[in-house]
XYZ file of C-alpha atoms in Angstrom:
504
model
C 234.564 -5.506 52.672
C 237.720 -7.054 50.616
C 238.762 -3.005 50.812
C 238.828 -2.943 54.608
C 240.374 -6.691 54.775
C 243.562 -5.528 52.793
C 243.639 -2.108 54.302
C 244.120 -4.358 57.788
C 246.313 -6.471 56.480
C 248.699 -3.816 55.112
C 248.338 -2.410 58.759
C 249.457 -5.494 60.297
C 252.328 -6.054 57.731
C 253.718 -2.312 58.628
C 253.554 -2.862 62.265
C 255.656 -6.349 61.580
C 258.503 -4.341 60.013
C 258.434 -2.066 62.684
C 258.674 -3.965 65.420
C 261.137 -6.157 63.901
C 264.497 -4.503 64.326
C 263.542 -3.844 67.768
C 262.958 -6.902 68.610
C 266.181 -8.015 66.926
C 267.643 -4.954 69.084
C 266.336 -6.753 72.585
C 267.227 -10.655 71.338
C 271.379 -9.981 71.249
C 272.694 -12.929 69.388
C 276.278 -14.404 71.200
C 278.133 -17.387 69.851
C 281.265 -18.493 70.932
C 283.917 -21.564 70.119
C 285.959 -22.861 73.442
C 288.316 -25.447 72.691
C 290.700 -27.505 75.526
C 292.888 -29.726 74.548
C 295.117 -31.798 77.104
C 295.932 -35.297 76.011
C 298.508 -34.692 73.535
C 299.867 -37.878 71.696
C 303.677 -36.468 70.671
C 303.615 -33.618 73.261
C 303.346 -32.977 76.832
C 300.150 -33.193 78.398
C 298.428 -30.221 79.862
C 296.505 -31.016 83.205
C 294.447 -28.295 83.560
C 293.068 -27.190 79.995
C 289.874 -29.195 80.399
C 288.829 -27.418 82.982
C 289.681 -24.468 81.696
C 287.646 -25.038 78.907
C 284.843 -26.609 80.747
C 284.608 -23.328 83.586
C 284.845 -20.924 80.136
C 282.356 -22.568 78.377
C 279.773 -22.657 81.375
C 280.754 -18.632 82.431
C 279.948 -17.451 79.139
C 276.722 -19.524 79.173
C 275.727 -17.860 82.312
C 275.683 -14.519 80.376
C 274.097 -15.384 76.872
C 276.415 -17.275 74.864
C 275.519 -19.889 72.818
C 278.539 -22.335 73.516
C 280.602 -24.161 71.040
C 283.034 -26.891 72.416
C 285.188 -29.703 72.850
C 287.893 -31.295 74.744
C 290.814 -33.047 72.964
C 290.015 -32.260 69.900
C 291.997 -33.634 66.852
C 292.502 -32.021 63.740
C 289.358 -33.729 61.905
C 287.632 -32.208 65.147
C 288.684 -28.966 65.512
C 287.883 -27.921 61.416
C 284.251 -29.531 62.054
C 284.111 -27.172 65.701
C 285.202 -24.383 63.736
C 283.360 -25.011 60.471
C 280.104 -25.256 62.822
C 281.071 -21.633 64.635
C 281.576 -20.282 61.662
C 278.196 -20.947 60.423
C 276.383 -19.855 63.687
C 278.733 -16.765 63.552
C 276.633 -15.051 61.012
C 275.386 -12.264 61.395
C 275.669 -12.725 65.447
C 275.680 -9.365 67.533
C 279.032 -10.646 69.539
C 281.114 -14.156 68.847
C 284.425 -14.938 70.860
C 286.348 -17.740 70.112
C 288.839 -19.379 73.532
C 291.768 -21.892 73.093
C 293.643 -23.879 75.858
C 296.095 -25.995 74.605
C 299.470 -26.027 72.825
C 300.107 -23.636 69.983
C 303.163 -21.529 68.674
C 304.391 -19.429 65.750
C 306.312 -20.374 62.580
C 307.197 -18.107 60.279
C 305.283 -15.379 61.856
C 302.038 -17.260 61.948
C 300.011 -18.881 64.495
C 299.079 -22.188 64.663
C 297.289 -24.756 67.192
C 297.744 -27.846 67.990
C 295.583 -30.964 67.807
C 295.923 -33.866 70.183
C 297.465 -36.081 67.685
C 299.675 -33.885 65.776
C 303.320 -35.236 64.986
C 304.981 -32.092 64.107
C 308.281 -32.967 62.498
C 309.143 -30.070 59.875
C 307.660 -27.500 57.770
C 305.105 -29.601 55.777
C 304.129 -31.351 59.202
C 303.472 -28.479 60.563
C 301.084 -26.826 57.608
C 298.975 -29.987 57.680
C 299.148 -31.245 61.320
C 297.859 -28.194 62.716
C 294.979 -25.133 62.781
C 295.903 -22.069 61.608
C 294.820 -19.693 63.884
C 293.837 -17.058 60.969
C 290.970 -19.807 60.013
C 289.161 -18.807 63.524
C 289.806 -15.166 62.588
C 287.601 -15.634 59.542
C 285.036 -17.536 60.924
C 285.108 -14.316 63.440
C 284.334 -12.459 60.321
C 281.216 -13.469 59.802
C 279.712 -12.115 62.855
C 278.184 -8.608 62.293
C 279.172 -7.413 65.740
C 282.150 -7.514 68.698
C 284.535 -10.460 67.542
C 286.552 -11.578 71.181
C 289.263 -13.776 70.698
C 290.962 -14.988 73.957
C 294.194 -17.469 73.728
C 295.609 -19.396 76.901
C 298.283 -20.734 74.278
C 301.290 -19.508 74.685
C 303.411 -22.120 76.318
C 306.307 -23.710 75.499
C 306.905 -25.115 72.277
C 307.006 -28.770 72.523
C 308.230 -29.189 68.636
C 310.658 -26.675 69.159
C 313.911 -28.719 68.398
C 312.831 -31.161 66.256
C 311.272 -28.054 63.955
C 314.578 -26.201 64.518
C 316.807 -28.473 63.450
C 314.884 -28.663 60.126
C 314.108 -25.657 59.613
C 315.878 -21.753 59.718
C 315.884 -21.352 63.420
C 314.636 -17.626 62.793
C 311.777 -18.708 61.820
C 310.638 -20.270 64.879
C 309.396 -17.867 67.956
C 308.518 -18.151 71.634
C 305.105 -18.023 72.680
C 302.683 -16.719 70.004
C 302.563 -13.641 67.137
C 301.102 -10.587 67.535
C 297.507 -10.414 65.337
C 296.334 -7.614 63.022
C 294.261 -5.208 64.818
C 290.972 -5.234 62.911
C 288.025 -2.879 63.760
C 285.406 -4.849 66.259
C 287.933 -7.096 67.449
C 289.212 -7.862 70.187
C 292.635 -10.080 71.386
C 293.463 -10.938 74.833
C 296.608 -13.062 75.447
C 297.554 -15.138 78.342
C 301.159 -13.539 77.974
C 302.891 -11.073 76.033
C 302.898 -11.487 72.770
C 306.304 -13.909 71.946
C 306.325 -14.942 75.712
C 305.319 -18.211 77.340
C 302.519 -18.536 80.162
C 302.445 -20.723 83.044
C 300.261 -23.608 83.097
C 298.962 -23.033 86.728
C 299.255 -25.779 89.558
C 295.706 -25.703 90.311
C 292.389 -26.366 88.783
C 293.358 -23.441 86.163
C 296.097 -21.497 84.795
C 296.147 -18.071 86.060
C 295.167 -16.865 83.222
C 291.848 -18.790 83.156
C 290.967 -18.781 86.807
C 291.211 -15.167 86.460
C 289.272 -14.560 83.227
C 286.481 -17.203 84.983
C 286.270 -14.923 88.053
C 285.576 -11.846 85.778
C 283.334 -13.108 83.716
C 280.873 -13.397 86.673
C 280.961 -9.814 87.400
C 278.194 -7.999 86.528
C 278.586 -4.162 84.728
C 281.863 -4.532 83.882
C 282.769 -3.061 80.094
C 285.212 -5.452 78.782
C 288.120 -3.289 78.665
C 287.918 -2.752 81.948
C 287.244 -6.174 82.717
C 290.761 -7.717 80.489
C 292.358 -4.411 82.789
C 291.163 -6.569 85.682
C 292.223 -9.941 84.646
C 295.728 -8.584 83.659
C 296.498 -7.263 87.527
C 295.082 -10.783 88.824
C 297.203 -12.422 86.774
C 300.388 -10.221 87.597
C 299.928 -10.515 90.943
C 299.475 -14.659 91.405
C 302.555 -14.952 89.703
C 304.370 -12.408 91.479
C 304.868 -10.579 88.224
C 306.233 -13.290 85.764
C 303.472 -13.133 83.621
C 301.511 -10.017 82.670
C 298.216 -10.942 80.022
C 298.258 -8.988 76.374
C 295.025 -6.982 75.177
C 294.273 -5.606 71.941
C 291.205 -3.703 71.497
C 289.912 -1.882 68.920
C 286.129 -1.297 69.795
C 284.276 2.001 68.675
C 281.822 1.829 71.940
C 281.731 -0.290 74.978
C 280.510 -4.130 75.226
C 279.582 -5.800 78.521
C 279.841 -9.503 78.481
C 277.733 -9.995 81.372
C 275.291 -7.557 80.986
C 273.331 -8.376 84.474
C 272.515 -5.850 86.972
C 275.015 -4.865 89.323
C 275.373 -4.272 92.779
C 274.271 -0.579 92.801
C 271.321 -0.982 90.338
C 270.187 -3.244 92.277
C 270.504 -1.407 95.131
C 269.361 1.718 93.506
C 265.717 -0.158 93.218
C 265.900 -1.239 96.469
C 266.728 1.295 98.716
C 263.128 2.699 99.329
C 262.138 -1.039 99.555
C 259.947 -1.841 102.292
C 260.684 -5.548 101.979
C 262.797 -7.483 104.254
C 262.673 -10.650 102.257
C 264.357 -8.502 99.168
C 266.791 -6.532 101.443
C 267.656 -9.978 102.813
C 268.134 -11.613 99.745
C 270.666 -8.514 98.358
C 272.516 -9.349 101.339
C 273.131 -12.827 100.436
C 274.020 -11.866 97.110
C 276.085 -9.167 97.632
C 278.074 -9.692 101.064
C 280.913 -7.762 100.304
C 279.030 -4.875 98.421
C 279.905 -1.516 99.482
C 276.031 -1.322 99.841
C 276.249 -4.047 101.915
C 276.113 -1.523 104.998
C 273.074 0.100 104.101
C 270.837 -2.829 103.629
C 271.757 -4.396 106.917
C 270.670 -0.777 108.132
C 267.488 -0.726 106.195
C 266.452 -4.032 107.180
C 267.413 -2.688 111.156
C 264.868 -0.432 110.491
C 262.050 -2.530 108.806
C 262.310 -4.970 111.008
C 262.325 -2.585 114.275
C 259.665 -0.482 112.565
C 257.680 -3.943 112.012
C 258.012 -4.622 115.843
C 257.247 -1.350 117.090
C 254.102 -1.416 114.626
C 253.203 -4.988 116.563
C 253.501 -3.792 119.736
C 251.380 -0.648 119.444
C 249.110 -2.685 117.050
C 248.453 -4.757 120.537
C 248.359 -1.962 123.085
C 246.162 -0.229 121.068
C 243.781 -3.125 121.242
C 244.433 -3.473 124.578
C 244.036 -0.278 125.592
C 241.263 0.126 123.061
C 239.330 -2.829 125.445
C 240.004 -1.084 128.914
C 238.544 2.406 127.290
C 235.499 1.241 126.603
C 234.631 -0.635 129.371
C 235.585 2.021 131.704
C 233.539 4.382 129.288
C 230.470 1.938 129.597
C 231.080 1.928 133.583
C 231.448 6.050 133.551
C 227.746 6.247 131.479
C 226.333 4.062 134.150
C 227.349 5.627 136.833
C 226.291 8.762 135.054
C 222.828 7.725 134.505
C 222.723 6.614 138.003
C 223.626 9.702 139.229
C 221.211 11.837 136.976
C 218.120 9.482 138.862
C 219.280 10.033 142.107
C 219.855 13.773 141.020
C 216.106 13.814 139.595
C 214.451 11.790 142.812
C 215.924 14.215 145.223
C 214.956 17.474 142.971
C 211.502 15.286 142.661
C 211.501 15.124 146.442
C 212.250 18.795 147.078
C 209.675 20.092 144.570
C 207.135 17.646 145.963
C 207.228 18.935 149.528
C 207.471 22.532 148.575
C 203.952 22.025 147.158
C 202.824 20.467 150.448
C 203.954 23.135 152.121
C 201.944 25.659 149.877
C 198.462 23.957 150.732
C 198.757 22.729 154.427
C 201.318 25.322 156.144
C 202.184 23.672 159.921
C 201.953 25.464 163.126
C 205.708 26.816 163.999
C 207.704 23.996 165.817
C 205.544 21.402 165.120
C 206.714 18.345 163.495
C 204.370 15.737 161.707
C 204.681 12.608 160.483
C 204.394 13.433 157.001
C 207.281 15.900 157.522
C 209.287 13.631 159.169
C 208.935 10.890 156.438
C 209.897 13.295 154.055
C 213.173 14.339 155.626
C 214.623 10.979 155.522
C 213.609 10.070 151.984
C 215.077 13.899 151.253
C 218.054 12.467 153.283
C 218.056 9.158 151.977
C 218.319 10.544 147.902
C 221.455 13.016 148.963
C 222.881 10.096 150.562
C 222.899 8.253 147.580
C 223.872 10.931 145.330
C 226.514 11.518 147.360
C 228.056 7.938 147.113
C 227.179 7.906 142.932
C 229.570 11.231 142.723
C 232.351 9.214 144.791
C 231.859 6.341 142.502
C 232.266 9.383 139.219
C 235.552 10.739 141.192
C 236.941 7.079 141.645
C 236.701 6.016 138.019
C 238.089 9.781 137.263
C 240.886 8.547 139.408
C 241.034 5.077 137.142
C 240.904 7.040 134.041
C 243.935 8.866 134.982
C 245.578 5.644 136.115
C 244.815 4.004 133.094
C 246.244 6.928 131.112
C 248.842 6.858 132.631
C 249.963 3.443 132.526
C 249.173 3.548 128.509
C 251.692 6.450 128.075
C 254.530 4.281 129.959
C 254.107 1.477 128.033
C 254.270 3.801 124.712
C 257.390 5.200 125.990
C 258.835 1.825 126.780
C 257.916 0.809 122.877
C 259.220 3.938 122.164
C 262.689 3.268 123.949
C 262.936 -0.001 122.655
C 262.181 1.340 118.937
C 265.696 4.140 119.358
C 268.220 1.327 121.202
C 267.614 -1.029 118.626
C 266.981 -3.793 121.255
C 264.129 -6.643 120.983
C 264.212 -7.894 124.219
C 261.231 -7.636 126.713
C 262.117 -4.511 128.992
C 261.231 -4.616 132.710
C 257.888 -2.737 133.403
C 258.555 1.369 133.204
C 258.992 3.134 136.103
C 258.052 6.826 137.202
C 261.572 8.233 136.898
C 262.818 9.976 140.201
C 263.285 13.848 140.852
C 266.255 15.276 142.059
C 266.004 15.299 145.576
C 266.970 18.336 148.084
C 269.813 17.420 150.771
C 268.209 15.706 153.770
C 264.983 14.072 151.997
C 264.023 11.556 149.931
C 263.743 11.335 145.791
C 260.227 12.284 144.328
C 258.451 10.189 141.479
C 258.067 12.779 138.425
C 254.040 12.442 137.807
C 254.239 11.958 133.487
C 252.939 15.066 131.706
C 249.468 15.275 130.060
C 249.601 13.202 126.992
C 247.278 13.248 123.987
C 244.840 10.120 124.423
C 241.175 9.116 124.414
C 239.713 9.978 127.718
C 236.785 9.914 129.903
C 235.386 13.116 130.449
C 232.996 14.322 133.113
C 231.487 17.725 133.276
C 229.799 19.067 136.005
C 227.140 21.493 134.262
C 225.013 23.838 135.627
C 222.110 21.109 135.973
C 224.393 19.378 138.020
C 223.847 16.155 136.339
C 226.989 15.183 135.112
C 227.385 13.859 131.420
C 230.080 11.365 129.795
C 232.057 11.696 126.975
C 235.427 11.537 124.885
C 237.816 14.489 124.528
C 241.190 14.802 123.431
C 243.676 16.507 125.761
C 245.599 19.174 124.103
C 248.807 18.526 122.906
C 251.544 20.403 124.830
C 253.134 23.240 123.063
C 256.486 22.970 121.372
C 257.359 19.188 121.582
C 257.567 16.931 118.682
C 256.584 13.553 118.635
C 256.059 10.715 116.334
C 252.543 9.228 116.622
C 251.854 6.640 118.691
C 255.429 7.115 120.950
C 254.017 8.126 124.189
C 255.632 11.348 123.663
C 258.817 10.182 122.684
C 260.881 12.045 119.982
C 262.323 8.950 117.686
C 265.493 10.722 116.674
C 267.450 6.736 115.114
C 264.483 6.363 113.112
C 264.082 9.679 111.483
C 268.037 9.650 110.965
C 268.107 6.439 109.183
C 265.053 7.519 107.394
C 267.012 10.730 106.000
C 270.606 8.900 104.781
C 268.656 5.789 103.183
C 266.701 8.700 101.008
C 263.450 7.150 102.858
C 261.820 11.056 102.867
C 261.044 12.911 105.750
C 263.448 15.847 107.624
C 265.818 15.380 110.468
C 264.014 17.184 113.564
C 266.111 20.322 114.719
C 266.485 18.177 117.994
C 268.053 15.157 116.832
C 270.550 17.021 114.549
């Protein structure tokens, strides 16, 4: 027993390391540190770098990020934000670390700027500030992509009080270029040693642009910084042109979401309107926008058509069987007349046989029997008028059911959901001198009432199925009608089915 218990137990223990790098594989850790800071004490404010922080931080929440940040930070701040990120940065699959807010280079090294620094000289400006290469480190600790993304670069606001104590080649414009290191990744607002605009709206360019990518779905990340560096160029009509440095050994996807065509990839077959509707919605502008709105044309026509036959089956269904129910009446009381007057006829022929009458004379008895022979042919007579008049109603009724298929039929290829006026027989063309002809509708395949005249003469009821004609094709349930739209739209949304030669 204690065998078996540890033999289980190692079992369990050997699944457990098994399945745990794969589930470490599916749970993707993502950390990143966004910092905005606008209400500088000894420098110019910045108007829009809290919101550039705040959209930032709530994009790269939307897509798995474990956020984080703070707004006018000081320098007491800023080492406690990064001291935190650094710690969370451990062994995380992907970090990336975004600044807004004032920062330049001295001596060939970044730095950026708290809210309160006074940045008077050298000293001032080793103590006053962040060194940028402290945020590279903490970006070190992460195990996987390392982003860093810097809407810094504007003007230098200690710019002449630093150069007039200091060697003026040792202050720059704009920030320095960082060492490429492998997994990391550098995006600039600017060139490197350039200055970026701050924006006149609720972000720079640089930002509203990064934002805007962020929310796409699919896109690998150099392709997405490829993206944000033509927005950028183009709102400011060329004056400022965003920096990337990559140096990534496979692709990374910040937002890792489905896109457009995997969605629609899953959906195309989709029988659903409520899901075609709602990819619509999301996706207006999709270049699969065009065949969803033509899918859901077709479920939603298909849905109708299936209504309206639905109901005119039923309807049609009703008006069968009581005509049926009248036909097997009639039937039956044709068969009794039938049998009376055969009754009648064998009856006197044995009369005849015993007691023969004298030529020319005419007896009672004889007489009596002539009109009750006369009486029974009378009314057999009028039963097969009553058969031939509901053979005429069955044709009728045939008829009409075939017109109203074809009018579903017509209404299924136009596209159109209005009520259509009731079908007419369509007209002949007529010879010079006369009038147009109604075209009688061809024999179509429905449930009918069938009488047959056998050689009993008693005529029996039943259902047949009229043969279909030769060489037309038809979906079921059209009244003939060869639903070319449907089958076409069937073929380019990959629904199955072949075109018909006919509609090609």
């Amino acid at each position: 027993m204690i065998v078996a218990v540890r033999f289980c137990a190692l079992i369990a223990l050997l699944a457990q390391l098994v399945a745990g790098p794969a589930l470490a594989q599916t749970q993707e850790r993502r950390v990143a540190l966004v910092i905005g800071n606008s209400a500088y004490k000894n420098a110019p404010a910045l108007p829009n770098t809290p919101n550039d922080a705040r959209d930032t931080a709530e994009a790269l929440r939307k897509v798995g990020f474990e956020v984080v940040d703070g707004i006018d930070l000081d320098k007491r701040g800023m080492d406690a934000a990064v001291s935190r990120f650094a710690r969370l940065a451990q062994e995380a699959d992907a970090v990336m670390f975004y600044y807004a807010g004032h920062g330049f280079q001295f001596n060939g090294e970044n730095f950026l700027v708290p809210v309160e620094a006074k940045i008077d000289d050298e000293v001032s400006v080793q103590y006053e500030t962040v060194k940028l290469s402290e945020v590279t480190t903490a970006l070190g600790f992460a195990k996987g992509v390392k982003i860093m993304v810097l809407d810094a670069c504007r003007n230098n606001p200690f710019l002449a009080q630093l150069s007039k104590k200091t060697r003026s080649m040792s202050i720059g414009a704009g920030l320095a270029p960082i060492a490429k290191a492998q997994g990391m990744v550098t995006a600039y607002a600017t060139q490197a040693n350039d200055v970026a605009a701050d924006g006149a709206g609720r972000n720079s360019p640089f930002t509203a642009a990064l934002v805007q990518e962020i929310q796409q779905p699919g896109l690998e990340i150099a392709t997405m910084f490829r993206r944000v560096q033509k927005a950028v160029y183009d709102s400011t009509g060329g004056k400022q042109t965003p920096e990337l440095s990559l140096s990534l050994l496979g692709d990374f996807y910040l937002n890792r979401e489905e896109t457009d065509a995997d969605i629609w990839k899953r959906l195309r077959s989709s029988d659903n309107p409520a899901e075609i509707k709602a990819f619509i919605q999301r996706f207006p502008t999709s270049f699969f926008a065009v065949d969803a709105k033509t899918r859901l044309d077709l479920i939603e026509r298909r849905g109708l058509a299936s209504g309206e036959r639905e109901k005119l089956e039923q309807e049609f269904a009703a008006k069968e069987k009581a005509l049926l129910d009248r036909v097997q009446q009639a039937e039956k009381d044709r068969a009794k007349a039938a049998t009376d007057l055969a009754g009648r006829d064998a009856g006197k022929t044995a009369d005849t046989e015993r007691a023969v009458p004298k030529p020319g004379e005419v007896t009672p008895a004889k007489q009596t029997d002539a009109n009750e022979r006369d009486r029974l042919a009378k009314e057999l007579a009028k039963k097969e008028q009553e058969l031939a008049a509901l053979e005429a109603e069955k044709a009728k009724l045939s008829q009409e059911r075939e017109e109203r298929e074809k009018a579903v039929a017509t209404r299924m290829n136009s596209g159109s959901v209005t009520e259509l006026p009731p079908p007419q027989k369509p007209l002949l063309p007529a010879a010079p001198g006369t009038r147009p002809q109604r075209q009688e509708p061809r024999e179509v395949q429905q449930p009918r009432v069938v009488l047959d005249r056998k050689s009993t003469g008693i005529l029996t009821g039943g259902i047949e199925t009229a043969p279909e004609p030769r060489n037309t094709k038809r979906r079921p349930g059209a009244g003939g009608a060869v639903d070319c739209t449907d089958a076409l739209m069937r073929a380019q949304l990959g629904d199955g089915g072949s075109v018909p030669k006919n509609c090609r």
